[in-house]
């Protein structure tokens, strides 16, 4: 495709066909290679979203997904026009506009594959779109799965939903570092990538007001067909665990079953996130969310964590602090509990990186108490020697007792970790940390009370 020619045509609004009424939103596709397509979404002729897709069907579906996330009722309002740029048309203008019926048929195809109830976008002419699919459309359906191989250089953000009446989601995410989540919207199979961010959503399950986001995870394994193993059987309320289905492997990064939980009701009041597709079309399992929604959700997750710690009853905290320490120390305890920012800052001054793997990005470093906060006295909670700076992987292993360290700082690895897990989590028997004399007393406590040693 001649990029300069395309950009010139776009700038001149040649996608507005003839004397037709201009739309508020335009879906523009352009073929730029053998199978690659550029998707551009416009609002009032300004670009609001661009991405490259491997296939026309994926490009269309990506547009529908983004627009429905932006406004779940957008297709009720006749605000959207789809136009395709076809440079190879002989003796004709390159822009080809879909009729309203063609647009509706593509939308119905999208709903067919995402298993979303289309009632929200049904218009008076829907009967015309419910005709028997032509042979060409049937071929389109059969080719969709092969079209979903997205080309992108960044990571997406998702919401994965689960129903607590079918599966005990709370215990599953709380008790496991690595979990498997079903991919019911199978057209996303080639869209999901390693390190994509996933927010885990527990549906109401019949208990109004209980639904929302309870955990954050990241993708560590691409989709594949499998059955749940015996270890997951205990979380199921049915025999579905025996069935093979498409799943994605996730690493659980943070769980907020109670404090810090982001409720569905609070999202409905959010100025931006109220338009999340999951709030309008709740039947899906997997939702790809727009970059704008992803940014807002990430900020809300951080804010919820801050609020979670700020709403901690400081009066209760003062009540169990000994009168033996000074008011300044009391204030330090409050601050170290609220976000632990002071604790982490103190550790960063000494260590600068994960003690095991060397990660230096502060966003991915966790200030971990060797002797847990709940088990420590007031002085121990403030003692920087009662802390390690670790990446999320190694922090989780240390916190759950799968690793510890001997008097010399050499790593101790529980025999409850198999070899494959050790490799995957970057654990080596030769690892060691710098363990000062002051830290050793805390590590002795950790070995005796937290570490899942080979002899227990």
Short mmCIF file of C-alpha atoms in Angstrom, two decimals:
data_model
loop_
_atom_site.label_atom_id
_atom_site.label_comp_id
_atom_site.label_asym_id
_atom_site.label_seq_id
_atom_site.Cartn_x
_atom_site.Cartn_y
_atom_site.Cartn_z
CA UNK A 1 0.00 0.00 0.00
CA UNK A 2 1.17 3.50 -0.81
CA UNK A 3 1.26 5.03 2.69
CA UNK A 4 1.57 8.61 1.45
CA UNK A 5 -1.41 8.17 -0.83
CA UNK A 6 -3.43 6.62 1.98
CA UNK A 7 -2.55 9.38 4.47
CA UNK A 8 -3.41 12.03 1.88
CA UNK A 9 -6.78 10.39 1.25
CA UNK A 10 -7.40 10.13 4.99
CA UNK A 11 -6.51 13.78 5.58
CA UNK A 12 -8.94 14.82 2.83
CA UNK A 13 -11.73 12.77 4.43
CA UNK A 14 -12.27 10.78 1.26
CA UNK A 15 -13.74 8.01 3.41
CA UNK A 16 -16.88 10.16 3.65
CA UNK A 17 -18.69 8.79 0.65
CA UNK A 18 -20.51 11.16 -1.70
CA UNK A 19 -23.24 13.26 -0.13
CA UNK A 20 -23.94 10.80 2.65
CA UNK A 21 -24.48 12.18 6.13
CA UNK A 22 -21.27 12.26 8.13
CA UNK A 23 -21.05 9.86 11.07
CA UNK A 24 -19.73 10.60 14.52
CA UNK A 25 -17.63 7.42 14.47
CA UNK A 26 -15.80 5.77 11.57
CA UNK A 27 -14.26 2.31 11.42
CA UNK A 28 -11.55 2.41 8.77
CA UNK A 29 -9.61 -0.62 7.58
CA UNK A 30 -6.71 -0.66 5.14
CA UNK A 31 -4.83 -3.67 3.79
CA UNK A 32 -1.10 -3.04 4.09
CA UNK A 33 0.38 -6.42 3.20
CA UNK A 34 -0.50 -9.98 2.38
CA UNK A 35 -2.83 -10.33 5.37
CA UNK A 36 -2.04 -7.34 7.57
CA UNK A 37 -4.64 -4.67 8.13
CA UNK A 38 -4.49 -1.29 9.75
CA UNK A 39 -7.50 -0.37 11.85
CA UNK A 40 -8.23 3.29 12.51
CA UNK A 41 -11.14 4.51 14.63
CA UNK A 42 -12.24 8.10 14.25
CA UNK A 43 -14.55 10.28 16.29
CA UNK A 44 -15.57 13.53 14.64
CA UNK A 45 -12.74 12.83 12.17
CA UNK A 46 -10.06 12.68 14.88
CA UNK A 47 -8.14 9.47 15.49
CA UNK A 48 -9.04 7.83 18.81
CA UNK A 49 -7.51 4.39 18.25
CA UNK A 50 -5.10 2.68 15.84
CA UNK A 51 -3.76 -0.85 15.71
CA UNK A 52 -2.48 -3.43 13.24
CA UNK A 53 -4.20 -6.80 12.86
CA UNK A 54 -3.47 -9.98 11.00
CA UNK A 55 -6.70 -10.34 9.04
CA UNK A 56 -9.73 -8.28 8.09
CA UNK A 57 -12.08 -10.15 10.41
CA UNK A 58 -9.83 -9.54 13.39
CA UNK A 59 -9.61 -5.88 12.43
CA UNK A 60 -13.41 -5.59 12.40
CA UNK A 61 -13.78 -7.50 15.65
CA UNK A 62 -11.13 -5.34 17.26
CA UNK A 63 -13.14 -2.26 16.28
CA UNK A 64 -16.37 -3.68 17.69
CA UNK A 65 -14.66 -4.69 20.93
CA UNK A 66 -13.11 -1.25 21.40
CA UNK A 67 -16.28 0.69 20.56
CA UNK A 68 -18.47 -1.44 22.81
CA UNK A 69 -16.02 -0.88 25.64
CA UNK A 70 -16.17 2.83 24.89
CA UNK A 71 -19.99 2.93 24.77
CA UNK A 72 -21.96 -0.30 25.05
CA UNK A 73 -25.01 1.28 23.36
CA UNK A 74 -23.06 2.87 20.51
CA UNK A 75 -24.60 0.68 17.82
CA UNK A 76 -28.11 1.57 18.95
CA UNK A 77 -27.52 5.17 18.00
CA UNK A 78 -26.61 4.79 14.29
CA UNK A 79 -23.40 6.69 14.95
CA UNK A 80 -20.96 4.28 13.29
CA UNK A 81 -19.91 3.83 9.67
CA UNK A 82 -17.44 1.22 8.41
CA UNK A 83 -15.31 2.00 5.36
CA UNK A 84 -12.53 -0.07 3.75
CA UNK A 85 -9.54 1.27 1.86
CA UNK A 86 -8.83 -0.87 -1.22
CA UNK A 87 -5.99 0.59 -3.23
CA UNK A 88 -6.13 -2.07 -5.95
CA UNK A 89 -9.59 -1.16 -7.26
CA UNK A 90 -9.20 -0.46 -10.99
CA UNK A 91 -10.72 2.81 -12.22
CA UNK A 92 -12.53 3.39 -8.94
CA UNK A 93 -12.12 5.32 -5.74
CA UNK A 94 -10.30 3.30 -3.08
CA UNK A 95 -12.83 3.73 -0.24
CA UNK A 96 -15.67 1.21 -0.05
CA UNK A 97 -18.42 1.81 2.48
CA UNK A 98 -20.33 -1.02 4.14
CA UNK A 99 -24.08 -0.67 4.08
CA UNK A 100 -25.89 -0.63 7.40
CA UNK A 101 -27.02 -4.18 6.76
CA UNK A 102 -23.42 -5.30 6.10
CA UNK A 103 -22.29 -3.56 9.28
CA UNK A 104 -25.02 -5.29 11.27
CA UNK A 105 -24.15 -8.69 9.82
CA UNK A 106 -20.51 -8.24 10.82
CA UNK A 107 -21.62 -7.21 14.28
CA UNK A 108 -23.84 -10.30 14.53
CA UNK A 109 -20.85 -12.41 13.53
CA UNK A 110 -18.85 -10.78 16.30
CA UNK A 111 -21.56 -11.61 18.83
CA UNK A 112 -21.73 -15.15 17.52
CA UNK A 113 -18.08 -15.77 18.28
CA UNK A 114 -17.89 -13.85 21.54
CA UNK A 115 -21.11 -15.43 22.85
CA UNK A 116 -22.37 -11.99 23.87
CA UNK A 117 -26.12 -11.38 24.05
CA UNK A 118 -26.72 -8.87 21.24
CA UNK A 119 -29.93 -7.42 22.70
CA UNK A 120 -28.13 -4.26 23.73
CA UNK A 121 -27.33 -3.37 20.13
CA UNK A 122 -30.49 -4.57 18.40
CA UNK A 123 -32.19 -1.98 16.20
CA UNK A 124 -35.48 -1.96 14.36
CA UNK A 125 -33.87 -3.40 11.24
CA UNK A 126 -32.40 -6.36 13.11
CA UNK A 127 -34.67 -8.78 11.32
CA UNK A 128 -32.76 -8.05 8.14
CA UNK A 129 -29.50 -9.05 9.83
CA UNK A 130 -30.86 -12.38 11.05
CA UNK A 131 -31.07 -13.85 7.56
CA UNK A 132 -29.38 -17.18 6.92
CA UNK A 133 -25.70 -16.55 6.38
CA UNK A 134 -24.55 -16.83 2.81
CA UNK A 135 -21.86 -19.28 1.75
CA UNK A 136 -19.39 -16.44 1.79
CA UNK A 137 -20.25 -15.57 5.38
CA UNK A 138 -19.98 -19.21 6.43
CA UNK A 139 -16.52 -19.26 4.91
CA UNK A 140 -15.81 -16.08 6.88
CA UNK A 141 -16.75 -17.88 10.07
CA UNK A 142 -14.51 -20.84 9.35
CA UNK A 143 -11.56 -18.58 8.66
CA UNK A 144 -11.91 -16.38 11.71
CA UNK A 145 -9.76 -18.48 14.02
CA UNK A 146 -6.86 -18.38 11.60
CA UNK A 147 -7.14 -14.60 11.33
CA UNK A 148 -6.54 -13.94 15.01
CA UNK A 149 -2.77 -13.43 15.26
CA UNK A 150 -2.32 -9.85 16.33
CA UNK A 151 0.85 -7.94 15.59
CA UNK A 152 1.69 -5.57 18.43
CA UNK A 153 4.66 -4.33 20.38
CA UNK A 154 2.85 -3.59 23.65
CA UNK A 155 0.89 -5.59 26.19
CA UNK A 156 -2.87 -5.65 26.41
CA UNK A 157 -4.99 -5.45 29.52
CA UNK A 158 -7.84 -7.89 30.15
CA UNK A 159 -10.63 -8.65 32.54
CA UNK A 160 -11.24 -12.36 33.14
CA UNK A 161 -14.51 -13.20 34.87
CA UNK A 162 -15.50 -16.20 36.98
CA UNK A 163 -18.76 -17.28 38.62
CA UNK A 164 -18.44 -18.17 42.33
CA UNK A 165 -21.50 -20.42 42.15
CA UNK A 166 -19.54 -22.68 39.80
CA UNK A 167 -16.03 -22.24 41.12
CA UNK A 168 -14.53 -20.98 44.40
CA UNK A 169 -12.61 -18.11 42.90
CA UNK A 170 -11.59 -16.49 46.18
CA UNK A 171 -9.76 -19.53 47.51
CA UNK A 172 -8.30 -20.42 44.12
CA UNK A 173 -6.51 -17.08 43.65
CA UNK A 174 -5.59 -16.78 47.33
CA UNK A 175 -4.02 -20.23 47.62
CA UNK A 176 -2.11 -20.47 44.34
CA UNK A 177 0.70 -18.53 42.70
CA UNK A 178 -0.09 -19.99 39.28
CA UNK A 179 -3.61 -20.60 38.06
CA UNK A 180 -5.44 -21.55 34.87
CA UNK A 181 -8.36 -19.48 33.58
CA UNK A 182 -10.74 -20.50 30.83
CA UNK A 183 -10.72 -18.68 27.51
CA UNK A 184 -14.35 -18.86 26.40
CA UNK A 185 -13.97 -16.07 23.84
CA UNK A 186 -11.78 -18.24 21.66
CA UNK A 187 -11.25 -15.60 18.98
CA UNK A 188 -8.76 -14.05 21.45
CA UNK A 189 -6.56 -17.15 21.35
CA UNK A 190 -3.88 -15.54 19.21
CA UNK A 191 -4.35 -12.06 20.69
CA UNK A 192 -3.26 -12.91 24.21
CA UNK A 193 0.46 -12.55 24.79
CA UNK A 194 2.94 -13.29 27.54
CA UNK A 195 3.04 -10.53 30.19
CA UNK A 196 -0.41 -9.20 29.31
CA UNK A 197 -2.06 -7.74 32.38
CA UNK A 198 -5.22 -9.43 33.70
CA UNK A 199 -7.70 -8.22 36.30
CA UNK A 200 -9.68 -11.09 37.78
CA UNK A 201 -13.38 -10.44 38.25
CA UNK A 202 -15.72 -12.34 40.54
CA UNK A 203 -19.33 -12.10 39.33
CA UNK A 204 -22.20 -11.49 41.72
CA UNK A 205 -23.18 -15.14 41.53
CA UNK A 206 -26.71 -14.26 42.56
CA UNK A 207 -25.58 -12.09 45.50
CA UNK A 208 -26.21 -8.57 44.27
CA UNK A 209 -23.44 -6.10 45.01
CA UNK A 210 -20.70 -8.67 45.64
CA UNK A 211 -19.16 -8.67 42.15
CA UNK A 212 -15.99 -6.91 41.10
CA UNK A 213 -12.22 -7.12 40.77
CA UNK A 214 -10.47 -9.16 43.45
CA UNK A 215 -7.01 -9.83 42.00
CA UNK A 216 -4.39 -8.79 39.50
CA UNK A 217 -2.37 -11.26 37.44
CA UNK A 218 -0.21 -11.54 34.35
CA UNK A 219 -0.18 -14.01 31.49
CA UNK A 220 2.66 -16.53 31.76
CA UNK A 221 1.35 -19.23 29.42
CA UNK A 222 -0.37 -19.00 26.05
CA UNK A 223 -3.82 -20.57 25.51
CA UNK A 224 -4.05 -24.34 25.19
CA UNK A 225 -6.58 -27.10 25.67
CA UNK A 226 -6.35 -28.91 28.99
CA UNK A 227 -8.35 -30.25 31.89
CA UNK A 228 -7.84 -29.00 35.42
CA UNK A 229 -5.53 -31.14 37.49
CA UNK A 230 -6.55 -32.90 40.69
CA UNK A 231 -5.21 -29.97 42.75
CA UNK A 232 -7.92 -27.70 41.32
CA UNK A 233 -10.75 -30.19 41.87
CA UNK A 234 -11.42 -28.92 45.38
CA UNK A 235 -12.39 -25.47 44.07
CA UNK A 236 -15.10 -26.69 41.70
CA UNK A 237 -18.76 -26.93 42.71
CA UNK A 238 -19.45 -29.25 39.76
CA UNK A 239 -17.74 -31.89 37.65
CA UNK A 240 -16.70 -29.38 34.99
CA UNK A 241 -13.09 -29.67 36.11
CA UNK A 242 -12.96 -32.99 34.24
CA UNK A 243 -13.77 -31.36 30.90
CA UNK A 244 -11.10 -30.19 28.49
CA UNK A 245 -11.29 -26.53 27.58
CA UNK A 246 -9.11 -23.69 26.31
CA UNK A 247 -7.22 -22.06 29.16
CA UNK A 248 -4.59 -19.40 29.84
CA UNK A 249 -1.93 -19.75 32.53
CA UNK A 250 -1.68 -16.79 34.89
CA UNK A 251 0.62 -15.70 37.66
CA UNK A 252 -1.30 -14.13 40.53
CA UNK A 253 0.43 -10.90 41.54
CA UNK A 254 -1.92 -9.44 44.12
CA UNK A 255 -5.14 -10.54 45.80
CA UNK A 256 -7.70 -8.27 47.47
CA UNK A 257 -10.64 -10.42 48.44
CA UNK A 258 -11.89 -7.92 50.99
CA UNK A 259 -9.84 -4.76 51.55
CA UNK A 260 -8.97 -3.02 48.29
CA UNK A 261 -11.59 -5.00 46.35
CA UNK A 262 -12.98 -2.93 43.44
CA UNK A 263 -16.72 -3.50 43.41
CA UNK A 264 -18.94 -3.50 40.36
CA UNK A 265 -21.13 -0.90 42.04
CA UNK A 266 -18.21 1.50 42.47
CA UNK A 267 -17.25 1.09 38.81
CA UNK A 268 -20.78 2.03 37.76
CA UNK A 269 -20.19 5.39 39.46
CA UNK A 270 -16.79 5.95 37.81
CA UNK A 271 -16.82 8.68 35.15
CA UNK A 272 -14.78 6.59 32.68
CA UNK A 273 -14.93 2.96 33.78
CA UNK A 274 -18.73 2.96 33.91
CA UNK A 275 -18.52 2.18 30.19
CA UNK A 276 -16.59 -1.07 30.64
CA UNK A 277 -18.19 -3.75 28.51
CA UNK A 278 -18.43 -6.16 31.45
CA UNK A 279 -20.83 -3.75 33.18
CA UNK A 280 -23.23 -3.86 30.24
CA UNK A 281 -22.73 -7.29 28.71
CA UNK A 282 -22.01 -9.62 31.58
CA UNK A 283 -22.16 -13.00 29.88
CA UNK A 284 -18.55 -13.15 28.69
CA UNK A 285 -15.56 -14.64 30.47
CA UNK A 286 -12.80 -12.69 28.73
CA UNK A 287 -12.79 -8.96 27.98
CA UNK A 288 -10.10 -7.06 26.12
CA UNK A 289 -10.23 -3.51 27.43
CA UNK A 290 -9.21 -0.34 25.64
CA UNK A 291 -5.96 1.46 26.49
CA UNK A 292 -7.88 4.35 28.06
CA UNK A 293 -9.87 1.98 30.25
CA UNK A 294 -6.69 0.06 31.09
CA UNK A 295 -4.96 3.23 32.30
CA UNK A 296 -7.95 4.25 34.40
CA UNK A 297 -8.26 0.77 35.90
CA UNK A 298 -4.58 0.63 36.75
CA UNK A 299 -4.83 3.98 38.52
CA UNK A 300 -7.97 2.89 40.37
CA UNK A 301 -6.23 -0.31 41.47
CA UNK A 302 -3.36 1.74 42.88
CA UNK A 303 -5.78 4.17 44.51
CA UNK A 304 -7.80 1.32 46.00
CA UNK A 305 -4.63 -0.04 47.55
CA UNK A 306 -3.82 3.37 48.98
CA UNK A 307 -7.36 3.79 50.28
CA UNK A 308 -7.32 0.28 51.66
CA UNK A 309 -4.35 1.18 53.80
CA UNK A 310 -5.52 4.67 54.66
CA UNK A 311 -8.92 3.46 55.88
CA UNK A 312 -7.15 1.05 58.22
CA UNK A 313 -8.52 2.14 61.60
CA UNK A 314 -5.63 4.13 63.04
CA UNK A 315 -7.36 4.31 66.39
CA UNK A 316 -7.24 0.50 66.59
CA UNK A 317 -3.59 0.62 65.59
CA UNK A 318 -2.78 3.13 68.31
CA UNK A 319 -4.60 0.94 70.83
CA UNK A 320 -2.26 -2.01 70.38
CA UNK A 321 0.97 0.00 70.19
CA UNK A 322 2.87 -0.15 73.48
CA UNK A 323 3.06 3.01 75.51
CA UNK A 324 6.79 2.35 75.84
CA UNK A 325 7.64 3.86 72.46
CA UNK A 326 7.60 7.54 71.60
CA UNK A 327 4.97 9.42 69.63
CA UNK A 328 7.48 9.73 66.78
CA UNK A 329 7.90 5.96 66.67
CA UNK A 330 4.13 5.56 66.72
CA UNK A 331 3.85 7.86 63.74
CA UNK A 332 6.55 5.89 61.93
CA UNK A 333 4.61 2.69 62.56
CA UNK A 334 1.46 4.22 61.10
CA UNK A 335 3.35 5.41 58.03
CA UNK A 336 5.15 2.11 57.51
CA UNK A 337 1.81 0.30 57.68
CA UNK A 338 0.10 2.74 55.33
CA UNK A 339 1.64 1.74 52.01
CA UNK A 340 4.96 0.68 53.58
CA UNK A 341 6.50 3.44 51.45
CA UNK A 342 8.99 4.44 54.15
CA UNK A 343 10.00 0.81 54.66
CA UNK A 344 10.57 0.30 50.95
CA UNK A 345 12.43 3.58 50.62
CA UNK A 346 14.77 2.55 53.42
CA UNK A 347 15.44 -0.78 51.74
CA UNK A 348 16.08 0.89 48.40
CA UNK A 349 18.73 3.08 49.96
CA UNK A 350 20.71 -0.04 50.85
CA UNK A 351 19.86 -2.65 48.22
CA UNK A 352 18.69 -0.97 44.97
CA UNK A 353 17.60 -4.27 43.35
CA UNK A 354 16.08 -7.70 43.93
CA UNK A 355 18.49 -9.60 46.15
CA UNK A 356 18.17 -12.74 44.00
CA UNK A 357 17.65 -11.87 40.36
CA UNK A 358 18.89 -8.28 40.14
CA UNK A 359 15.71 -6.57 38.89
CA UNK A 360 16.21 -2.84 39.39
CA UNK A 361 12.93 -1.31 38.21
CA UNK A 362 11.34 0.01 41.43
CA UNK A 363 7.85 -0.64 40.07
CA UNK A 364 8.57 -4.37 40.25
CA UNK A 365 10.29 -4.47 43.63
CA UNK A 366 8.50 -5.50 46.82
CA UNK A 367 9.53 -4.53 50.34
CA UNK A 368 9.03 -7.83 52.13
CA UNK A 369 9.18 -8.31 55.89
CA UNK A 370 11.27 -11.35 56.82
CA UNK A 371 9.28 -11.78 60.00
CA UNK A 372 5.75 -10.86 58.89
CA UNK A 373 4.12 -7.65 60.09
CA UNK A 374 1.40 -9.59 61.90
CA UNK A 375 4.02 -11.55 63.87
CA UNK A 376 6.36 -8.65 64.63
CA UNK A 377 6.44 -6.32 67.61
CA UNK A 378 6.42 -2.58 67.11
CA UNK A 379 10.20 -2.17 66.86
CA UNK A 380 10.52 -5.14 64.46
CA UNK A 381 7.92 -3.62 62.14
CA UNK A 382 10.12 -0.54 61.69
CA UNK A 383 13.46 -2.33 61.57
CA UNK A 384 14.91 -2.18 58.06
CA UNK A 385 16.93 -5.29 58.93
CA UNK A 386 13.59 -7.14 58.99
CA UNK A 387 13.24 -6.61 55.27
CA UNK A 388 14.28 -7.91 51.88
CA UNK A 389 13.88 -6.22 48.53
CA UNK A 390 12.62 -8.83 46.07
CA UNK A 391 10.88 -9.05 42.71
CA UNK A 392 7.22 -10.23 42.81
CA UNK A 393 8.12 -13.84 41.92
CA UNK A 394 10.75 -14.26 44.60
CA UNK A 395 8.73 -12.26 47.13
CA UNK A 396 5.77 -14.63 46.70
CA UNK A 397 8.01 -17.67 47.12
CA UNK A 398 9.63 -16.21 50.22
CA UNK A 399 6.35 -15.03 51.74
CA UNK A 400 4.71 -18.43 51.25
CA UNK A 401 7.74 -20.26 52.64
CA UNK A 402 8.95 -22.01 49.50
CA UNK A 403 12.39 -20.44 49.86
CA UNK A 404 14.47 -19.15 52.78
CA UNK A 405 18.17 -18.55 53.49
CA UNK A 406 20.75 -20.10 55.76
CA UNK A 407 23.11 -18.25 58.10
CA UNK A 408 25.49 -17.49 55.24
CA UNK A 409 22.77 -16.16 52.93
CA UNK A 410 22.64 -19.23 50.66
CA UNK A 411 19.20 -20.06 49.37
CA UNK A 412 17.16 -22.92 50.83
CA UNK A 413 14.56 -24.34 48.47
CA UNK A 414 11.61 -26.38 49.67
CA UNK A 415 11.27 -29.82 48.15
CA UNK A 416 7.64 -28.89 47.49
CA UNK A 417 8.84 -27.03 44.40
CA UNK A 418 9.44 -29.29 41.43
CA UNK A 419 12.31 -28.76 38.99
CA UNK A 420 10.15 -27.24 36.25
CA UNK A 421 8.75 -24.65 38.66
CA UNK A 422 12.24 -23.78 39.88
CA UNK A 423 13.37 -23.12 36.32
CA UNK A 424 10.26 -21.15 35.48
CA UNK A 425 10.55 -18.97 38.59
CA UNK A 426 14.29 -18.45 38.16
CA UNK A 427 15.35 -20.36 41.27
CA UNK A 428 18.83 -21.84 41.46
CA UNK A 429 20.44 -23.73 44.34
CA UNK A 430 23.53 -21.54 43.89
CA UNK A 431 21.71 -18.28 44.66
CA UNK A 432 22.58 -16.30 47.75
CA UNK A 433 21.92 -12.91 49.30
CA UNK A 434 23.98 -10.60 51.47
CA UNK A 435 22.77 -11.43 54.96
CA UNK A 436 24.07 -9.07 57.62
CA UNK A 437 24.28 -10.06 61.25
CA UNK A 438 21.23 -7.99 62.10
CA UNK A 439 19.12 -9.77 59.48
CA UNK A 440 20.17 -13.25 60.60
CA UNK A 441 17.96 -13.26 63.69
CA UNK A 442 14.92 -12.55 61.54
CA UNK A 443 15.94 -15.16 58.99
CA UNK A 444 16.32 -17.73 61.78
CA UNK A 445 12.70 -16.99 62.72
CA UNK A 446 11.61 -17.33 59.09
CA UNK A 447 13.31 -20.71 58.69
CA UNK A 448 11.65 -22.00 61.84
CA UNK A 449 8.16 -20.61 61.32
CA UNK A 450 7.52 -19.94 57.62
CA UNK A 451 9.87 -22.06 55.53
CA UNK A 452 8.34 -25.30 54.27
CA UNK A 453 11.42 -27.30 55.03
CA UNK A 454 12.06 -30.78 53.73
CA UNK A 455 11.62 -32.22 57.20
CA UNK A 456 8.23 -30.80 58.14
#
